[in-house]
mmCIF file of C-alpha atoms and ligand atoms in Angstrom:
data_model
loop_
_atom_site.group_PDB
_atom_site.id
_atom_site.type_symbol
_atom_site.label_atom_id
_atom_site.label_comp_id
_atom_site.label_asym_id
_atom_site.label_seq_id
_atom_site.Cartn_x
_atom_site.Cartn_y
_atom_site.Cartn_z
ATOM 1 C CA MET A 1 -36.949 1.348 12.993
ATOM 2 C CA SER A 2 -40.559 2.788 11.353
ATOM 3 C CA GLY A 3 -41.768 2.055 8.661
ATOM 4 C CA SER A 4 -40.931 -0.111 5.973
ATOM 5 C CA PRO A 5 -36.865 -0.800 4.222
ATOM 6 C CA ARG A 6 -35.387 1.336 1.982
ATOM 7 C CA PHE A 7 -33.565 -2.065 0.315
ATOM 8 C CA GLY A 8 -37.042 -5.254 1.244
ATOM 9 C CA ARG A 9 -35.174 -7.975 -0.454
ATOM 10 C CA VAL A 10 -31.438 -8.264 -1.034
ATOM 11 C CA LEU A 11 -29.683 -10.826 -2.761
ATOM 12 C CA VAL A 12 -25.672 -10.036 -1.707
ATOM 13 C CA THR A 13 -23.235 -12.376 -3.754
ATOM 14 C CA GLY A 14 -19.821 -12.288 -1.986
ATOM 15 C CA GLY A 15 -22.148 -12.056 1.251
ATOM 16 C CA ALA A 16 -19.177 -13.890 3.443
ATOM 17 C CA GLY A 17 -16.494 -11.275 2.073
ATOM 18 C CA PHE A 18 -14.814 -7.968 3.678
ATOM 19 C CA ILE A 19 -16.966 -6.115 1.379
ATOM 20 C CA GLY A 20 -19.573 -8.153 1.335
ATOM 21 C CA SER A 21 -20.206 -9.245 5.390
ATOM 22 C CA HIS A 22 -20.090 -4.878 5.715
ATOM 23 C CA LEU A 23 -22.548 -5.031 2.874
ATOM 24 C CA CYS A 24 -25.184 -7.599 5.083
ATOM 25 C CA ARG A 25 -24.688 -5.673 8.973
ATOM 26 C CA ARG A 26 -25.346 -2.638 7.337
ATOM 27 C CA LEU A 27 -28.897 -3.441 5.200
ATOM 28 C CA LEU A 28 -30.107 -5.932 8.146
ATOM 29 C CA ASP A 29 -29.561 -2.585 10.577
ATOM 30 C CA GLU A 30 -31.220 -1.008 8.223
ATOM 31 C CA GLY A 31 -34.741 -3.219 8.182
ATOM 32 C CA SER A 32 -33.832 -5.249 5.036
ATOM 33 C CA HIS A 33 -33.580 -9.375 4.563
ATOM 34 C CA VAL A 34 -30.946 -9.988 3.517
ATOM 35 C CA ILE A 35 -29.709 -13.183 1.466
ATOM 36 C CA ALA A 36 -25.488 -14.012 1.016
ATOM 37 C CA PHE A 37 -23.886 -16.634 -1.023
ATOM 38 C CA ASP A 38 -21.153 -17.162 -0.673
ATOM 39 C CA ASN A 39 -17.903 -20.199 -2.121
ATOM 40 C CA LEU A 40 -16.447 -19.065 0.641
ATOM 41 C CA LEU A 41 -12.875 -20.055 -1.984
ATOM 42 C CA THR A 42 -11.861 -15.669 0.303
ATOM 43 C CA GLY A 43 -14.860 -14.766 2.046
ATOM 44 C CA ARG A 44 -14.492 -16.144 5.900
ATOM 45 C CA ILE A 45 -17.656 -17.724 8.451
ATOM 46 C CA GLU A 46 -16.536 -15.754 10.525
ATOM 47 C CA ASN A 47 -17.248 -12.532 8.870
ATOM 48 C CA ILE A 48 -20.607 -13.327 9.126
ATOM 49 C CA GLU A 49 -21.052 -15.689 12.090
ATOM 50 C CA PRO A 50 -22.502 -12.392 14.609
ATOM 51 C CA LEU A 51 -24.796 -12.602 11.912
ATOM 52 C CA LEU A 52 -25.704 -15.624 11.042
ATOM 53 C CA GLY A 53 -28.881 -16.476 14.339
ATOM 54 C CA HIS A 54 -30.768 -13.172 12.892
ATOM 55 C CA PRO A 55 -34.583 -13.417 11.842
ATOM 56 C CA ARG A 56 -34.098 -12.068 8.279
ATOM 57 C CA PHE A 57 -30.622 -13.461 7.551
ATOM 58 C CA GLU A 58 -30.023 -15.915 5.211
ATOM 59 C CA PHE A 59 -27.028 -17.572 4.326
ATOM 60 C CA GLU A 60 -26.602 -20.362 1.133
ATOM 61 C CA HIS A 61 -22.284 -21.744 0.952
ATOM 62 C CA TYR A 62 -22.789 -20.551 -3.277
ATOM 63 C CA ASP A 63 -20.738 -20.671 -5.996
ATOM 64 C CA VAL A 64 -22.532 -18.225 -7.577
ATOM 65 C CA THR A 65 -21.301 -19.446 -11.592
ATOM 66 C CA ASN A 66 -23.966 -21.625 -11.110
ATOM 67 C CA PHE A 67 -27.732 -21.121 -12.204
ATOM 68 C CA LEU A 68 -29.829 -18.971 -9.313
ATOM 69 C CA TYR A 69 -32.209 -19.844 -7.572
ATOM 70 C CA VAL A 70 -34.244 -17.819 -4.839
ATOM 71 C CA ALA A 71 -37.422 -17.962 -3.974
ATOM 72 C CA GLY A 72 -39.565 -15.669 -3.335
ATOM 73 C CA PRO A 73 -39.328 -12.042 -4.656
ATOM 74 C CA LEU A 74 -36.449 -9.776 -5.043
ATOM 75 C CA ASP A 75 -35.482 -5.992 -5.498
ATOM 76 C CA ALA A 76 -32.162 -5.656 -5.260
ATOM 77 C CA ILE A 77 -28.819 -7.675 -6.294
ATOM 78 C CA LEU A 78 -25.504 -7.295 -4.259
ATOM 79 C CA HIS A 79 -23.238 -8.791 -6.627
ATOM 80 C CA PHE A 80 -19.817 -8.345 -4.843
ATOM 81 C CA ALA A 81 -18.689 -12.312 -5.292
ATOM 82 C CA SER A 82 -15.016 -12.428 -6.499
ATOM 83 C CA PRO A 83 -11.094 -12.439 -5.432
ATOM 84 C CA ALA A 84 -9.623 -8.924 -5.508
ATOM 85 C CA SER A 85 -6.452 -9.301 -3.691
ATOM 86 C CA PRO A 86 -3.974 -8.893 -5.624
ATOM 87 C CA ALA A 87 -1.668 -11.699 -4.566
ATOM 88 C CA ASP A 88 -4.850 -14.098 -5.824
ATOM 89 C CA PHE A 89 -4.879 -12.726 -9.886
ATOM 90 C CA GLU A 90 -1.489 -15.308 -9.254
ATOM 91 C CA ARG A 91 -3.516 -18.155 -7.178
ATOM 92 C CA LEU A 92 -6.849 -18.131 -8.420
ATOM 93 C CA PRO A 93 -6.950 -17.013 -12.171
ATOM 94 C CA ILE A 94 -9.747 -19.247 -13.856
ATOM 95 C CA GLN A 95 -11.611 -18.256 -10.443
ATOM 96 C CA ILE A 96 -11.106 -14.889 -10.777
ATOM 97 C CA LEU A 97 -12.827 -15.027 -14.425
ATOM 98 C CA LYS A 98 -15.157 -17.291 -14.242
ATOM 99 C CA VAL A 99 -17.024 -15.096 -10.710
ATOM 100 C CA GLY A 100 -16.299 -11.670 -13.241
ATOM 101 C CA SER A 101 -18.477 -13.455 -16.534
ATOM 102 C CA LEU A 102 -19.667 -15.865 -16.185
ATOM 103 C CA GLY A 103 -20.983 -15.563 -12.432
ATOM 104 C CA THR A 104 -22.184 -12.018 -13.619
ATOM 105 C CA HIS A 105 -24.471 -13.710 -16.506
ATOM 106 C CA LYS A 106 -26.463 -15.264 -13.400
ATOM 107 C CA ALA A 107 -27.273 -12.497 -11.557
ATOM 108 C CA LEU A 108 -27.815 -10.276 -14.637
ATOM 109 C CA GLY A 109 -29.880 -13.334 -15.745
ATOM 110 C CA LEU A 110 -32.031 -13.684 -12.010
ATOM 111 C CA ALA A 111 -32.445 -9.446 -11.893
ATOM 112 C CA LYS A 112 -34.055 -10.054 -14.777
ATOM 113 C CA ALA A 113 -36.077 -13.168 -13.480
ATOM 114 C CA LYS A 114 -37.186 -11.504 -10.596
ATOM 115 C CA ASN A 115 -37.241 -7.663 -12.076
ATOM 116 C CA ALA A 116 -34.844 -6.915 -9.112
ATOM 117 C CA ARG A 117 -32.284 -3.624 -9.325
ATOM 118 C CA LEU A 118 -28.591 -5.231 -9.223
ATOM 119 C CA LEU A 119 -25.179 -3.265 -8.537
ATOM 120 C CA LEU A 120 -21.955 -4.693 -10.557
ATOM 121 C CA ALA A 121 -19.276 -3.986 -7.594
ATOM 122 C CA SER A 122 -16.428 -2.499 -10.061
ATOM 123 C CA THR A 123 -13.691 -2.034 -9.771
ATOM 124 C CA SER A 124 -10.720 1.196 -10.666
ATOM 125 C CA GLU A 125 -8.232 -2.450 -12.051
ATOM 126 C CA CYS A 126 -10.957 -0.545 -14.866
ATOM 127 C CA TYR A 127 -8.011 2.461 -15.220
ATOM 128 C CA GLY A 128 -5.281 -0.178 -15.292
ATOM 129 C CA ASP A 129 -2.137 1.204 -14.936
ATOM 130 C CA PRO A 130 -2.635 5.034 -15.171
ATOM 131 C CA GLN A 131 -1.929 7.873 -17.190
ATOM 132 C CA VAL A 132 -4.943 9.818 -15.914
ATOM 133 C CA ASN A 133 -4.579 11.171 -12.261
ATOM 134 C CA PRO A 134 -7.159 11.496 -11.340
ATOM 135 C CA GLN A 135 -9.030 8.904 -12.167
ATOM 136 C CA PRO A 136 -12.445 10.069 -13.890
ATOM 137 C CA GLU A 137 -15.019 7.348 -15.128
ATOM 138 C CA THR A 138 -14.896 9.162 -18.363
ATOM 139 C CA TYR A 139 -11.439 7.321 -18.802
ATOM 140 C CA TRP A 140 -11.147 4.243 -20.283
ATOM 141 C CA GLY A 141 -8.410 2.825 -19.277
ATOM 142 C CA ASN A 142 -4.588 1.046 -19.527
ATOM 143 C CA VAL A 143 -4.972 -2.337 -19.096
ATOM 144 C CA ASN A 144 -2.663 -4.560 -20.340
ATOM 145 C CA PRO A 145 -5.111 -7.831 -21.303
ATOM 146 C CA ILE A 146 -2.464 -10.783 -20.864
ATOM 147 C CA GLY A 147 -0.576 -9.496 -17.869
ATOM 148 C CA ILE A 148 -0.896 -11.172 -14.376
ATOM 149 C CA ARG A 149 -3.607 -8.257 -13.222
ATOM 150 C CA GLY A 150 -5.871 -8.666 -16.769
ATOM 151 C CA VAL A 151 -7.543 -11.466 -14.901
ATOM 152 C CA TYR A 152 -9.762 -9.172 -13.035
ATOM 153 C CA ASP A 153 -9.164 -5.809 -14.765
ATOM 154 C CA GLU A 154 -10.488 -7.499 -17.707
ATOM 155 C CA ALA A 155 -13.150 -10.054 -15.705
ATOM 156 C CA LYS A 156 -14.134 -7.126 -14.650
ATOM 157 C CA ARG A 157 -13.902 -4.862 -17.817
ATOM 158 C CA PHE A 158 -16.674 -7.802 -18.853
ATOM 159 C CA ALA A 159 -18.867 -7.639 -16.411
ATOM 160 C CA GLU A 160 -19.502 -3.907 -17.241
ATOM 161 C CA ALA A 161 -19.737 -4.625 -20.349
ATOM 162 C CA MET A 162 -22.831 -7.259 -19.406
ATOM 163 C CA THR A 163 -24.219 -5.257 -17.095
ATOM 164 C CA MET A 164 -24.717 -2.046 -19.961
ATOM 165 C CA ALA A 165 -25.947 -4.989 -21.684
ATOM 166 C CA TYR A 166 -28.018 -5.973 -19.551
ATOM 167 C CA ASN A 167 -29.400 -2.914 -19.433
ATOM 168 C CA ARG A 168 -29.756 -1.811 -22.794
ATOM 169 C CA HIS A 169 -30.895 -4.791 -24.481
ATOM 170 C CA HIS A 170 -33.498 -5.946 -21.096
ATOM 171 C CA GLY A 171 -34.245 -2.844 -19.303
ATOM 172 C CA VAL A 172 -32.208 -4.101 -16.855
ATOM 173 C CA ASP A 173 -32.977 -1.934 -13.561
ATOM 174 C CA VAL A 174 -28.427 -1.711 -12.980
ATOM 175 C CA ARG A 175 -26.174 0.555 -11.234
ATOM 176 C CA ILE A 176 -22.145 0.244 -11.692
ATOM 177 C CA VAL A 177 -19.810 1.350 -8.598
ATOM 178 C CA ARG A 178 -15.670 1.474 -9.008
ATOM 179 C CA ILE A 179 -14.393 0.348 -5.877
ATOM 180 C CA PHE A 180 -10.448 2.533 -5.675
ATOM 181 C CA ASN A 181 -9.323 0.803 -2.398
ATOM 182 C CA THR A 182 -10.563 0.798 1.060
ATOM 183 C CA PHE A 183 -9.784 -1.416 4.259
ATOM 184 C CA GLY A 184 -10.667 -1.832 8.089
ATOM 185 C CA PRO A 185 -11.330 -5.143 10.324
ATOM 186 C CA ARG A 186 -12.887 -8.142 8.446
ATOM 187 C CA MET A 187 -9.255 -8.029 5.676
ATOM 188 C CA GLN A 188 -8.382 -11.163 6.343
ATOM 189 C CA LEU A 189 -4.658 -10.821 7.585
ATOM 190 C CA HIS A 190 -2.718 -13.244 4.980
ATOM 191 C CA ASP A 191 -5.296 -11.721 1.793
ATOM 192 C CA GLY A 192 -1.752 -9.636 0.523
ATOM 193 C CA ARG A 193 -2.911 -6.540 0.251
ATOM 194 C CA ALA A 194 -0.314 -3.015 1.467
ATOM 195 C CA ILE A 195 -2.690 -2.216 4.389
ATOM 196 C CA PRO A 196 -2.838 -6.020 6.071
ATOM 197 C CA ASN A 197 0.475 -7.078 4.990
ATOM 198 C CA PHE A 198 2.257 -3.891 7.042
ATOM 199 C CA PHE A 199 -0.295 -4.358 9.885
ATOM 200 C CA ARG A 200 0.573 -7.815 10.748
ATOM 201 C CA GLN A 201 4.263 -7.915 10.286
ATOM 202 C CA ALA A 202 3.994 -3.771 11.673
ATOM 203 C CA ILE A 203 2.613 -5.745 14.962
ATOM 204 C CA ARG A 204 4.628 -8.785 14.657
ATOM 205 C CA GLY A 205 8.228 -6.939 14.742
ATOM 206 C CA GLU A 206 8.893 -8.655 11.233
ATOM 207 C CA ASP A 207 9.999 -6.477 8.496
ATOM 208 C CA ILE A 208 7.988 -4.432 6.139
ATOM 209 C CA THR A 209 7.661 -5.271 2.852
ATOM 210 C CA VAL A 210 7.658 -2.266 0.594
ATOM 211 C CA PHE A 211 7.062 -3.074 -3.427
ATOM 212 C CA GLY A 212 9.511 -1.133 -5.027
ATOM 213 C CA ASP A 213 10.680 1.834 -4.014
ATOM 214 C CA GLY A 214 7.214 2.804 -2.204
ATOM 215 C CA GLN A 215 6.307 5.973 -4.724
ATOM 216 C CA GLN A 216 3.389 4.048 -5.545
ATOM 217 C CA THR A 217 0.126 5.844 -4.886
ATOM 218 C CA ARG A 218 -3.192 5.027 -3.780
ATOM 219 C CA SER A 219 -5.797 5.962 -2.341
ATOM 220 C CA PHE A 220 -7.545 4.686 0.698
ATOM 221 C CA CYS A 221 -11.343 4.320 1.971
ATOM 222 C CA PHE A 222 -12.546 3.668 4.635
ATOM 223 C CA ILE A 223 -15.282 0.121 4.503
ATOM 224 C CA ASP A 224 -17.877 2.110 6.553
ATOM 225 C CA ASP A 225 -17.723 5.425 3.988
ATOM 226 C CA LEU A 226 -18.053 3.160 0.675
ATOM 227 C CA VAL A 227 -20.298 1.266 2.347
ATOM 228 C CA GLU A 228 -22.418 4.087 2.968
ATOM 229 C CA GLY A 229 -21.239 5.071 -1.124
ATOM 230 C CA ILE A 230 -23.016 1.464 -2.059
ATOM 231 C CA LEU A 231 -26.047 2.061 -0.753
ATOM 232 C CA ARG A 232 -26.720 6.095 -2.280
ATOM 233 C CA LEU A 233 -25.688 4.733 -5.774
ATOM 234 C CA LEU A 234 -28.475 1.767 -5.416
ATOM 235 C CA SER A 235 -30.890 4.231 -4.152
ATOM 236 C CA CYS A 236 -30.792 6.715 -6.310
ATOM 237 C CA ASP A 237 -31.913 7.194 -9.854
ATOM 238 C CA TYR A 238 -28.695 7.416 -11.871
ATOM 239 C CA VAL A 239 -26.922 3.865 -13.697
ATOM 240 C CA GLY A 240 -23.262 4.942 -12.953
ATOM 241 C CA PRO A 241 -20.458 3.760 -12.939
ATOM 242 C CA VAL A 242 -19.453 5.895 -10.406
ATOM 243 C CA ASN A 243 -15.887 5.217 -8.947
ATOM 244 C CA ILE A 244 -15.765 5.398 -5.279
ATOM 245 C CA GLY A 245 -13.023 5.540 -3.366
ATOM 246 C CA ASN A 246 -10.976 8.702 -0.692
ATOM 247 C CA PRO A 247 -9.895 11.055 -3.493
ATOM 248 C CA GLU A 248 -6.677 11.796 -0.689
ATOM 249 C CA GLU A 249 -3.996 10.124 -2.191
ATOM 250 C CA MET A 250 -0.496 9.072 -0.424
ATOM 251 C CA THR A 251 2.413 7.107 -1.084
ATOM 252 C CA LEU A 252 2.664 3.783 -0.240
ATOM 253 C CA LEU A 253 6.533 3.951 1.766
ATOM 254 C CA GLU A 254 3.683 6.961 3.010
ATOM 255 C CA MET A 255 1.841 4.090 4.250
ATOM 256 C CA ALA A 256 3.806 2.074 5.729
ATOM 257 C CA GLN A 257 5.136 4.461 7.947
ATOM 258 C CA HIS A 258 1.810 5.407 9.169
ATOM 259 C CA ILE A 259 1.612 2.484 10.233
ATOM 260 C CA LEU A 260 4.108 2.058 12.668
ATOM 261 C CA ARG A 261 3.801 4.976 14.098
ATOM 262 C CA ILE A 262 0.391 4.091 14.799
ATOM 263 C CA SER A 263 1.176 0.587 15.836
ATOM 264 C CA GLU A 264 4.375 2.037 17.485
ATOM 265 C CA SER A 265 6.212 -0.693 15.894
ATOM 266 C CA THR A 266 9.986 -1.323 16.030
ATOM 267 C CA SER A 267 10.061 -2.752 12.823
ATOM 268 C CA GLN A 268 11.957 -1.501 9.511
ATOM 269 C CA ILE A 269 11.129 -1.238 6.263
ATOM 270 C CA ILE A 270 12.193 -3.275 3.438
ATOM 271 C CA ASN A 271 11.593 -3.079 0.049
ATOM 272 C CA GLU A 272 10.543 -6.196 -2.923
ATOM 273 C CA PRO A 273 10.596 -6.154 -6.413
ATOM 274 C CA LEU A 274 7.631 -4.652 -7.732
ATOM 275 C CA PRO A 275 4.774 -7.163 -9.521
ATOM 276 C CA PRO A 276 4.236 -6.320 -13.071
ATOM 277 C CA ASP A 277 1.749 -3.631 -14.451
ATOM 278 C CA ASP A 278 1.263 -2.428 -10.843
ATOM 279 C CA PRO A 279 0.284 0.534 -11.118
ATOM 280 C CA LYS A 280 1.938 3.320 -10.979
ATOM 281 C CA VAL A 281 -0.509 5.947 -9.356
ATOM 282 C CA ARG A 282 -4.599 5.559 -8.561
ATOM 283 C CA ARG A 283 -6.519 8.662 -7.488
ATOM 284 C CA PRO A 284 -11.038 8.725 -7.934
ATOM 285 C CA ASP A 285 -11.823 11.687 -9.222
ATOM 286 C CA ILE A 286 -15.129 11.833 -7.099
ATOM 287 C CA THR A 287 -16.815 14.636 -8.582
ATOM 288 C CA LEU A 288 -19.966 12.142 -9.866
ATOM 289 C CA ALA A 289 -20.048 10.676 -6.068
ATOM 290 C CA ARG A 290 -20.484 13.917 -5.276
ATOM 291 C CA LYS A 291 -23.212 15.215 -7.728
ATOM 292 C CA TYR A 292 -25.397 12.275 -8.257
ATOM 293 C CA LEU A 293 -24.870 10.944 -4.265
ATOM 294 C CA ASN A 294 -25.754 13.532 -2.205
ATOM 295 C CA ASP A 295 -22.335 14.762 -1.843
ATOM 296 C CA TRP A 296 -20.910 11.472 -1.222
ATOM 297 C CA HIS A 297 -17.645 12.162 0.518
ATOM 298 C CA PRO A 298 -15.322 10.164 2.100
ATOM 299 C CA GLU A 299 -16.066 10.780 6.516
ATOM 300 C CA VAL A 300 -13.479 9.104 8.071
ATOM 301 C CA SER A 301 -9.870 10.445 8.402
ATOM 302 C CA ILE A 302 -7.444 8.178 7.319
ATOM 303 C CA GLU A 303 -6.254 8.434 10.544
ATOM 304 C CA GLU A 304 -9.162 7.009 12.137
ATOM 305 C CA GLY A 305 -9.865 4.528 9.308
ATOM 306 C CA LEU A 306 -6.152 3.116 10.231
ATOM 307 C CA GLN A 307 -7.333 2.897 14.378
ATOM 308 C CA ARG A 308 -9.921 1.503 14.038
ATOM 309 C CA THR A 309 -7.681 -1.342 11.637
ATOM 310 C CA TYR A 310 -5.521 -1.430 14.094
ATOM 311 C CA GLU A 311 -8.131 -2.406 17.069
ATOM 312 C CA TYR A 312 -8.438 -5.030 14.570
ATOM 313 C CA PHE A 313 -5.480 -6.168 13.382
ATOM 314 C CA ARG A 314 -3.714 -6.131 17.268
ATOM 315 C CA GLU A 315 -6.588 -8.740 17.923
ATOM 316 C CA ALA A 316 -6.089 -11.227 14.223
ATOM 317 C CA VAL A 317 -2.375 -11.801 14.579
ATOM 318 C CA LEU A 318 -3.468 -12.735 18.746
ATOM 319 C CA LYS A 319 -6.137 -14.362 17.142
ATOM 320 C CA GLU A 320 -3.882 -16.406 15.472
ATOM 321 C CA ALA A 321 -0.533 -16.550 17.108
ATOM 322 C CA GLN A 322 -2.067 -18.667 19.660
ATOM 323 C CA SER A 323 -4.458 -21.362 17.722
ATOM 324 C CA ASP A 324 -0.962 -21.890 16.084
ATOM 325 C CA ALA A 325 0.329 -22.194 20.222
HETATM 326 N N1 UDP B 401 2.320 -2.863 -1.677
HETATM 327 C C1 UDP B 401 3.663 -3.139 -1.048
HETATM 328 N N2 UDP B 401 4.045 -4.582 0.173
HETATM 329 C C2 UDP B 401 2.977 -5.714 -0.353
HETATM 330 C C3 UDP B 401 1.536 -5.072 -0.616
HETATM 331 C C4 UDP B 401 1.594 -4.547 -1.822
HETATM 332 O O1 UDP B 401 4.486 -2.627 -0.668
HETATM 333 O O2 UDP B 401 2.500 -5.943 1.245
HETATM 334 C C5 UDP B 401 2.131 -2.379 -2.526
HETATM 335 C C6 UDP B 401 1.455 -3.144 -4.007
HETATM 336 O O3 UDP B 401 2.362 -3.712 -5.004
HETATM 337 C C7 UDP B 401 1.097 -1.283 -4.678
HETATM 338 C C8 UDP B 401 0.892 -1.332 -3.137
HETATM 339 O O4 UDP B 401 1.363 -1.769 -2.349
HETATM 340 O O5 UDP B 401 1.505 -0.816 -5.284
HETATM 341 C C9 UDP B 401 -0.876 -1.365 -3.576
HETATM 342 O O6 UDP B 401 -0.837 -3.230 -3.422
HETATM 343 P P1 UDP B 401 -2.564 -3.990 -2.745
HETATM 344 O O7 UDP B 401 -2.637 -4.814 -3.073
HETATM 345 O O8 UDP B 401 -2.889 -3.251 -1.622
HETATM 346 O O9 UDP B 401 -3.779 -3.183 -4.254
HETATM 347 P P2 UDP B 401 -3.850 -3.016 -5.824
HETATM 348 O O10 UDP B 401 -3.915 -1.271 -5.090
HETATM 349 O O11 UDP B 401 -2.708 -2.341 -5.951
HETATM 350 O O12 UDP B 401 -5.079 -3.497 -6.262
#
């Protein structure tokens, strides 16, 4: 590595989470000094274990809804703290609302104090159960504010509003990414999302639980492509919001079938009730990402991404079986 790093000293909130830990790794590889905060509610130390001895890595077990203190200068803040699986929406509703509102406020306050650029991890959930497909950033969404998913959707919509208010009112330098479904190694085996559930069930030979008739669609992006898009957004001049996701749309039934094939499983697919307000379609319009992020688009095919994810989940299932024994 030669010259100065692209991003200097960076704070990653939610640094022990699925996406946060991949960002920390990538930033360290690029030469940044990385400070990760995480209250380990859904993040896990094992995600960042390989980074703990790194001379440019610091970890603080901290809840970012409280006052944030970081010694020394800070160039960027990547605000990724939040539970994000639909299974968490029922389990952790208040924590989700607090980290999206209070946590975003604290992160923006720190960005203002340090004159740092803040990148907000927002979400395709801002579009709710969309009546427009694919979803461009100009679509305002179809969200049920009092539904079970509302705690996450509205927390992120509030976070976007707060981020833009700090930008307009205080001149804080901000970026907003709207992240669509993402998958890859370090997802939690039990986080309740479709891909971890399907892999866990397929590997163990249990029934694959497809909710509803499985005709609802999603568009799944491999984690490495997402991280690349986020870092391009962090280093470009465009505030956003920018969708980052894979425009290849498929039904959940198709995804279950892919996972059965890749894991060579004989599990049966069964249908369970569709959760309330579950979006019927989801697919990003990535025109803006292509335009502002140097033609960003997914490079890793679904097939390759699923293969790499399968290897990770096979290990994770084995580890869990050994620790249960
Ligand atoms: N889903 C499913 N079986 C599961 C978990 C989820 O069929 O065991 C469905 C869920 O209802 C949704 C889709 O898969 O339609 C994607 O769900 P996920 O939890 O991965 O994320 P979401 O896109 O809903 O945020």
